[in-house]
CSV table of C-alpha atoms and ligand atoms in Angstrom, one decimal:
chain,number,residue,atom,x,y,z
A,5,MET,CA,-21.4,-7.6,-4.1
A,6,THR,CA,-20.5,-11.4,-3.8
A,7,GLY,CA,-19.5,-13.0,-7.0
A,8,SER,CA,-20.7,-10.1,-9.2
A,9,GLU,CA,-18.9,-8.0,-11.7
A,10,ARG,CA,-17.2,-5.1,-10.0
A,11,VAL,CA,-15.5,-1.8,-11.0
A,12,TRP,CA,-11.9,-1.8,-9.7
A,13,PHE,CA,-9.9,1.4,-9.5
A,14,VAL,CA,-6.2,0.6,-9.1
A,15,THR,CA,-3.3,3.1,-8.6
A,16,GLY,CA,0.2,2.3,-9.6
A,17,ALA,CA,-1.3,0.1,-12.3
A,18,GLY,CA,1.5,0.5,-14.8
A,19,ARG,CA,3.7,-2.2,-13.1
A,20,GLY,CA,4.3,-4.3,-10.0
A,21,LEU,CA,1.5,-5.2,-7.7
A,22,GLY,CA,-0.9,-2.6,-9.0
A,23,PHE,CA,-0.5,-4.0,-12.5
A,24,ALA,CA,-1.0,-7.6,-11.3
A,25,VAL,CA,-4.2,-6.6,-9.6
A,26,ALA,CA,-5.5,-4.7,-12.6
A,27,ARG,CA,-4.7,-7.6,-14.9
A,28,ALA,CA,-6.2,-10.2,-12.7
A,29,ALA,CA,-9.4,-8.2,-12.2
A,30,LEU,CA,-9.7,-7.7,-16.0
A,31,ILE,CA,-9.2,-11.4,-16.6
A,32,ALA,CA,-11.9,-12.2,-14.0
A,33,GLY,CA,-14.3,-10.1,-16.1
A,34,HIS,CA,-14.4,-7.0,-13.9
A,35,LYS,CA,-14.2,-3.4,-15.1
A,36,VAL,CA,-10.9,-1.8,-14.4
A,37,VAL,CA,-9.6,1.7,-14.1
A,38,ALA,CA,-5.9,1.4,-14.5
A,39,ALA,CA,-4.6,4.6,-13.0
A,40,ALA,CA,-0.9,5.3,-13.6
A,41,ARG,CA,1.7,8.0,-14.1
A,42,ARG,CA,2.1,6.6,-17.6
A,43,PRO,CA,-1.4,5.3,-18.5
A,44,GLU,CA,-0.3,4.6,-22.1
A,45,ALA,CA,2.1,1.9,-20.7
A,46,ALA,CA,-0.7,0.4,-18.6
A,47,GLU,CA,-3.1,0.4,-21.5
A,48,GLU,CA,-0.6,-1.1,-23.9
A,49,ALA,CA,0.2,-3.9,-21.4
A,50,LEU,CA,-3.5,-4.7,-20.7
A,51,ALA,CA,-5.2,-3.9,-24.0
A,52,ASP,CA,-4.9,-7.4,-25.5
A,53,LEU,CA,-6.7,-9.1,-22.7
A,54,PRO,CA,-10.2,-10.4,-23.5
A,55,GLY,CA,-12.9,-7.8,-22.8
A,56,ALA,CA,-10.3,-5.0,-22.4
A,57,ALA,CA,-12.0,-2.9,-25.1
A,58,GLU,CA,-15.1,-2.5,-23.0
A,59,ASN,CA,-13.8,-3.1,-19.5
A,60,LEU,CA,-10.5,-1.1,-19.4
A,61,LEU,CA,-10.1,2.6,-18.7
A,62,ALA,CA,-6.5,3.8,-18.4
A,63,GLU,CA,-6.2,7.1,-16.6
A,64,ARG,CA,-3.3,9.4,-15.8
A,65,LEU,CA,-2.7,9.6,-12.1
A,66,ASP,CA,0.3,10.9,-10.2
A,67,VAL,CA,-1.0,10.3,-6.7
A,68,THR,CA,0.9,13.4,-5.4
A,69,ARG,CA,-1.5,15.5,-7.6
A,70,PRO,CA,-5.0,15.9,-6.0
A,71,GLU,CA,-6.3,17.2,-9.3
A,72,ASP,CA,-5.2,14.0,-11.1
A,73,ALA,CA,-7.0,12.0,-8.5
A,74,ARG,CA,-10.2,14.1,-8.9
A,75,LEU,CA,-10.1,13.8,-12.7
A,76,ALA,CA,-9.4,10.1,-12.7
A,77,ALA,CA,-12.2,9.4,-10.2
A,78,ASN,CA,-14.7,11.5,-12.3
A,79,ALA,CA,-13.6,9.7,-15.5
A,80,ALA,CA,-14.2,6.3,-13.7
A,81,LEU,CA,-17.6,7.4,-12.6
A,82,ASN,CA,-18.5,8.8,-16.0
A,83,ARG,CA,-17.4,5.6,-17.8
A,84,PHE,CA,-18.6,2.9,-15.3
A,85,GLY,CA,-21.1,4.7,-13.0
A,86,ARG,CA,-19.4,3.6,-9.8
A,87,VAL,CA,-16.3,2.3,-8.1
A,88,ASP,CA,-16.7,-0.9,-6.1
A,89,VAL,CA,-13.1,-1.5,-5.2
A,90,LEU,CA,-10.3,1.0,-4.7
A,91,VAL,CA,-6.7,-0.4,-4.6
A,92,ASN,CA,-4.1,2.1,-3.4
A,93,ALA,CA,-1.0,0.3,-4.6
A,94,ALA,CA,1.2,3.2,-5.7
A,95,GLY,CA,4.3,3.6,-3.5
A,96,TYR,CA,8.0,3.4,-3.1
A,97,GLY,CA,10.7,3.0,-0.4
A,98,GLN,CA,12.9,5.8,0.8
A,99,ILE,CA,15.7,3.9,2.4
A,100,GLY,CA,18.9,4.6,4.4
A,101,ALA,CA,19.5,6.0,7.8
A,102,PHE,CA,17.2,8.8,8.9
A,103,GLU,CA,20.1,11.2,9.0
A,104,ALA,CA,21.2,10.2,5.5
A,105,ASN,CA,18.0,11.5,4.1
A,106,ALA,CA,17.3,15.2,3.5
A,107,PRO,CA,14.0,16.7,4.6
A,108,GLU,CA,12.9,16.8,1.0
A,109,ASP,CA,13.4,13.0,0.8
A,110,VAL,CA,11.1,12.6,3.8
A,111,GLN,CA,8.5,14.9,2.4
A,112,ARG,CA,8.5,13.0,-1.0
A,113,GLN,CA,8.1,9.7,0.8
A,114,PHE,CA,5.0,10.9,2.6
A,115,ASP,CA,3.7,12.8,-0.4
A,116,VAL,CA,3.5,9.6,-2.4
A,117,ASN,CA,2.9,6.8,0.2
A,118,VAL,CA,0.6,8.7,2.6
A,119,PHE,CA,-0.8,12.0,1.3
A,120,GLY,CA,-1.1,10.5,-2.3
A,121,LEU,CA,-3.1,7.6,-1.0
A,122,MET,CA,-5.3,10.0,0.9
A,123,HIS,CA,-5.8,12.2,-2.2
A,124,VAL,CA,-7.1,9.2,-4.1
A,125,THR,CA,-9.2,7.9,-1.2
A,126,ARG,CA,-10.7,11.4,-0.8
A,127,ALA,CA,-11.6,11.5,-4.5
A,128,ILE,CA,-13.3,8.0,-4.5
A,129,LEU,CA,-15.1,7.9,-1.1
A,130,PRO,CA,-18.1,10.2,-1.8
A,131,ALA,CA,-19.3,7.9,-4.6
A,132,MET,CA,-18.9,4.9,-2.3
A,133,ARG,CA,-20.7,6.6,0.5
A,134,ALA,CA,-23.6,7.6,-1.8
A,135,ARG,CA,-24.1,3.9,-2.7
A,136,ARG,CA,-23.4,2.7,0.9
A,137,SER,CA,-21.0,0.2,-0.6
A,138,GLY,CA,-17.3,-0.2,-1.4
A,139,ARG,CA,-14.0,-1.8,-0.6
A,140,ILE,CA,-10.7,-0.1,-0.1
A,141,PHE,CA,-7.3,-2.0,-0.1
A,142,ASN,CA,-4.5,0.2,1.1
A,143,PHE,CA,-1.0,-1.1,0.5
A,144,SER,CA,1.1,-0.9,3.6
A,145,SER,CA,4.0,-3.4,4.2
A,146,ILE,CA,5.7,-5.5,6.7
A,147,ALA,CA,7.5,-2.2,7.2
A,148,GLY,CA,4.2,-0.9,8.4
A,149,VAL,CA,4.3,-3.5,11.2
A,150,ARG,CA,7.9,-3.3,12.4
A,151,GLY,CA,10.7,-0.7,12.0
A,152,ARG,CA,14.2,-1.8,11.0
A,153,PRO,CA,17.6,0.0,10.7
A,154,GLY,CA,17.8,1.9,7.4
A,155,GLY,CA,14.0,1.7,7.0
A,156,SER,CA,12.7,4.3,9.4
A,157,LEU,CA,11.3,6.6,6.8
A,158,TYR,CA,9.6,4.0,4.7
A,159,ALA,CA,8.3,2.4,8.0
A,160,ALA,CA,7.0,5.8,9.1
A,161,SER,CA,5.0,6.2,5.9
A,162,LYS,CA,3.6,2.7,6.1
A,163,PHE,CA,2.8,2.9,9.8
A,164,ALA,CA,0.9,6.0,8.8
A,165,VAL,CA,-1.0,4.1,6.1
A,166,GLY,CA,-1.9,1.5,8.8
A,167,GLY,CA,-3.1,4.0,11.3
A,168,PHE,CA,-5.1,5.9,8.7
A,169,SER,CA,-6.6,2.7,7.4
A,170,GLU,CA,-7.6,1.4,10.8
A,171,GLY,CA,-9.3,4.7,11.7
A,172,LEU,CA,-10.9,5.0,8.3
A,173,ALA,CA,-12.2,1.4,8.5
A,174,ALA,CA,-14.0,2.2,11.7
A,175,GLU,CA,-15.4,5.5,10.3
A,176,VAL,CA,-16.8,4.1,7.1
A,177,LYS,CA,-17.9,0.6,8.1
A,178,PRO,CA,-21.3,1.9,9.3
A,179,LEU,CA,-21.6,3.4,5.7
A,180,GLY,CA,-21.2,0.0,4.1
A,181,ILE,CA,-17.5,0.5,3.1
A,182,PHE,CA,-14.8,-1.9,4.2
A,183,VAL,CA,-11.1,-0.9,4.4
A,184,THR,CA,-8.3,-3.4,4.5
A,185,VAL,CA,-4.7,-2.5,5.0
A,186,VAL,CA,-2.5,-5.0,3.1
A,187,GLU,CA,0.9,-5.8,4.6
A,188,PRO,CA,2.9,-7.7,2.0
A,189,GLY,CA,6.2,-9.5,2.7
A,190,TYR,CA,8.7,-9.7,-0.2
A,191,PHE,CA,7.0,-9.8,-3.6
A,192,ARG,CA,8.7,-10.1,-7.0
A,193,THR,CA,8.3,-6.7,-8.5
A,194,ASP,CA,10.6,-3.8,-9.3
A,195,PHE,CA,10.2,-2.7,-5.7
A,196,LEU,CA,13.9,-3.4,-4.7
A,197,ASP,CA,15.1,-2.0,-8.0
A,198,GLU,CA,16.8,1.4,-8.6
A,199,SER,CA,13.7,2.3,-10.6
A,200,SER,CA,11.7,2.3,-7.4
A,201,MET,CA,13.8,2.2,-4.2
A,202,ARG,CA,15.6,5.5,-3.3
A,203,PHE,CA,18.5,5.8,-0.9
A,204,GLY,CA,19.3,9.0,1.0
A,205,ASP,CA,22.6,10.3,-0.2
A,206,ILE,CA,24.0,12.2,2.8
A,207,ALA,CA,27.2,10.2,3.6
A,208,ILE,CA,27.7,9.6,7.3
A,209,ASP,CA,30.4,7.1,8.3
A,210,ASP,CA,28.5,5.8,11.3
A,211,TYR,CA,25.8,4.4,9.0
A,212,ALA,CA,28.0,3.2,6.2
A,213,GLU,CA,28.0,-0.4,7.3
A,214,VAL,CA,24.2,-0.8,7.7
A,215,THR,CA,23.7,1.0,4.4
A,216,ALA,CA,26.1,-1.3,2.6
A,217,ALA,CA,24.4,-4.3,4.2
A,218,ILE,CA,20.9,-3.2,3.1
A,219,LYS,CA,22.1,-2.4,-0.5
A,220,GLY,CA,23.8,-5.8,-0.7
A,221,GLY,CA,20.7,-7.6,0.7
A,222,TYR,CA,18.4,-5.9,-1.8
A,223,ALA,CA,20.7,-6.6,-4.7
A,224,GLN,CA,20.7,-10.2,-3.8
A,225,ARG,CA,16.9,-10.4,-3.4
A,226,ASN,CA,15.9,-8.2,-6.3
A,227,HIS,CA,13.5,-10.0,-8.7
A,228,LYS,CA,14.0,-13.2,-6.7
A,229,GLN,CA,11.6,-12.4,-3.9
A,230,PRO,CA,9.4,-15.3,-2.8
A,231,GLY,CA,6.0,-13.6,-3.2
A,232,ASP,CA,4.2,-14.0,-6.5
A,233,PRO,CA,2.3,-10.8,-7.5
A,234,GLU,CA,-0.3,-12.8,-9.5
A,235,ARG,CA,-1.2,-14.9,-6.4
A,236,LEU,CA,-1.4,-11.7,-4.3
A,237,ALA,CA,-3.8,-10.3,-7.0
A,238,GLN,CA,-5.9,-13.4,-6.8
A,239,THR,CA,-6.0,-13.1,-3.0
A,240,LEU,CA,-7.3,-9.6,-3.2
A,241,LEU,CA,-10.0,-10.7,-5.7
A,242,ALA,CA,-11.0,-13.3,-3.1
A,243,LEU,CA,-11.0,-10.8,-0.3
A,244,ALA,CA,-13.2,-8.5,-2.3
A,245,ASP,CA,-15.8,-11.4,-2.1
A,246,GLU,CA,-15.6,-11.7,1.6
A,247,PRO,CA,-18.7,-10.4,3.5
A,248,ALA,CA,-16.5,-9.3,6.4
A,249,PRO,CA,-12.9,-8.7,5.2
A,250,PRO,CA,-10.1,-8.2,7.7
A,251,VAL,CA,-8.8,-4.7,8.7
A,252,HIS,CA,-5.2,-6.0,8.5
A,253,PHE,CA,-4.1,-8.6,6.0
A,254,ALA,CA,-0.6,-10.0,6.1
A,255,ALA,CA,0.2,-11.0,2.5
A,256,GLY,CA,2.7,-13.9,2.2
A,257,SER,CA,3.9,-16.4,4.7
A,258,ASP,CA,6.9,-14.3,5.5
A,259,ALA,CA,4.5,-11.4,6.4
A,260,VAL,CA,2.5,-13.8,8.7
A,261,GLU,CA,5.7,-14.7,10.5
A,262,ILE,CA,6.9,-11.1,10.9
A,263,VAL,CA,3.5,-9.9,12.2
A,264,ALA,CA,3.3,-12.8,14.7
A,265,ALA,CA,6.8,-12.1,15.9
A,266,LYS,CA,6.0,-8.4,16.3
A,267,LEU,CA,2.8,-9.1,18.3
A,268,ALA,CA,4.7,-11.6,20.5
A,269,ALA,CA,7.6,-9.2,21.2
A,270,TRP,CA,5.2,-6.3,21.8
A,271,GLY,CA,3.2,-8.5,24.2
A,272,ARG,CA,6.3,-9.4,26.1
A,273,GLU,CA,7.4,-5.8,26.3
A,274,LEU,CA,4.0,-4.7,27.5
A,275,GLU,CA,4.0,-7.4,30.2
A,276,ALA,CA,7.6,-6.6,31.4
A,277,TRP,CA,6.8,-2.9,31.8
A,278,LYS,CA,3.2,-2.9,32.8
A,279,HIS,CA,4.0,-2.0,36.5
A,280,LEU,CA,5.4,1.3,35.3
A,281,SER,CA,2.7,1.8,32.7
A,282,ALA,CA,0.1,1.5,35.4
A,283,ALA,CA,2.1,3.7,37.7
A,284,ALA,CA,1.8,6.5,35.1
A,285,ASP,CA,-1.9,6.8,36.0
A,286,GLY,CA,-1.4,6.1,39.7
A,287,SER,CA,-2.9,2.6,39.6
A,288,PHE,CA,0.2,1.1,41.3
A,289,PRO,CA,1.5,4.1,43.3
A,290,ASP,CA,4.1,1.9,45.0
A,291,ALA,CA,5.8,0.9,41.7
A,292,VAL,CA,7.8,4.1,41.3
B,30,NAP,N1,7.0,-5.7,-3.7
B,30,NAP,C1,7.1,-5.8,-2.4
B,30,NAP,O1,7.9,-6.6,-1.9
B,30,NAP,C2,6.3,-4.9,-1.5
B,30,NAP,C3,6.4,-5.3,-0.1
B,30,NAP,C4,5.7,-4.5,0.8
B,30,NAP,C5,4.9,-3.5,0.3
B,30,NAP,N2,4.9,-3.1,-1.0
B,30,NAP,C6,4.1,-2.0,-1.4
B,30,NAP,O2,3.2,-2.4,-2.5
B,30,NAP,C7,3.0,-1.3,-3.3
B,30,NAP,C8,3.3,-1.6,-4.7
B,30,NAP,O3,4.7,-1.9,-4.8
B,30,NAP,P1,5.3,-2.7,-6.0
B,30,NAP,O4,5.9,-3.9,-5.4
B,30,NAP,O5,4.4,-2.9,-7.1
B,30,NAP,O6,6.5,-1.8,-6.5
B,30,NAP,P2,7.0,-1.4,-7.9
B,30,NAP,O7,7.1,-2.5,-8.8
B,30,NAP,O8,8.2,-0.6,-7.6
B,30,NAP,O9,5.8,-0.4,-8.4
B,30,NAP,C9,5.6,0.8,-7.8
B,30,NAP,C10,4.4,1.4,-8.4
B,30,NAP,O10,4.1,2.6,-7.7
B,30,NAP,C11,3.9,3.6,-8.7
B,30,NAP,N3,4.2,5.0,-8.2
B,30,NAP,C12,5.3,5.4,-7.6
B,30,NAP,N4,5.2,6.7,-7.3
B,30,NAP,C13,4.0,7.1,-7.8
B,30,NAP,C14,3.3,8.3,-8.0
B,30,NAP,N5,3.8,9.5,-7.5
B,30,NAP,N6,2.1,8.4,-8.6
B,30,NAP,C15,1.5,7.2,-9.1
B,30,NAP,N7,2.2,6.0,-9.1
B,30,NAP,C16,3.4,6.0,-8.4
B,30,NAP,C17,4.9,3.2,-9.8
B,30,NAP,O11,4.5,3.9,-11.0
B,30,NAP,P3,5.7,4.2,-12.2
B,30,NAP,O12,5.7,3.0,-13.0
B,30,NAP,O13,5.1,5.4,-12.8
B,30,NAP,O14,7.0,4.5,-11.5
B,30,NAP,C18,4.6,1.7,-9.9
B,30,NAP,O15,3.4,1.5,-10.6
B,30,NAP,C19,3.8,-0.1,-2.7
B,30,NAP,O16,3.0,0.7,-2.0
B,30,NAP,C20,4.9,-0.8,-1.9
B,30,NAP,O17,5.3,0.0,-0.8
B,30,NAP,C21,5.6,-3.9,-1.9
């Protein structure tokens, strides 16, 4: 696929990172299926780009609806004949202490970030398998690398994306399909905005301080995040050219630092406890 024109299918293409990827792919001369809950908005924002008349297809896709995913995938294949690159960007953060969130909040987080991503992947994979070719970029997060107070649910969903992507990558690599899980740091989108981020609303005094600290931190950072969505989009375009793309990709220098710190801390913990770990299978029977 190196250097050639591709067909990109991007979820969450109405705004944020999905929009940036759809836009960059169109500008680079690729064909783009901009899949969004409000496809009219995506179409309006992208329609003036050169080549959009031939190369842009805006499709309705709420990722929680498997039928939307199936119809959007069919529309993509009918119009362009194939999908070369799937970008699963749609997602949001369900924030606040675990106990401050109702079971429905947890369900919705997984419905969008995990099951939604799977619905779309399930709809696109058969056509990629048939051609023995394809790329899938699944958006996880630095929250898919390490858990933090007030972020347990979002982290749970993004760790799930990471685990799913790692397993899927190994399953479909022999079929010519590469899966990369993208772990961005802080990027300047609406992500920290009230229009995206949701806080659990069960008030529990024990968590009031941490919740207030998170809200304050987000308010300060909102729309001032260091990461540039356009640069991330260019990075994905470049990765799509790589003959052997990574399974994990930390996006942004903050993400690189966080992943490195996590790996080091995990390594230290493993080392410190390995006598007991080994004792669990009887390797060091004297250790317990
Ligand atoms: N920006 C960051 O700092 C950052 C960091 C780490 C990871 N991420 C991840 O990157 C991805 C993109 O986030 P972003 O920064 O672009 O956030 P954003 O600006 O808040 O955009 C979120 C996008 O997801 C879409 N979406 C949400 N629920 C959906 C649903 N049920 N069906 C279809 N689309 C849905 C939104 O569509 P509507 O316009 O219809 O709401 C919007 O296009 C997410 O998976 C996020 O977790 C972002």
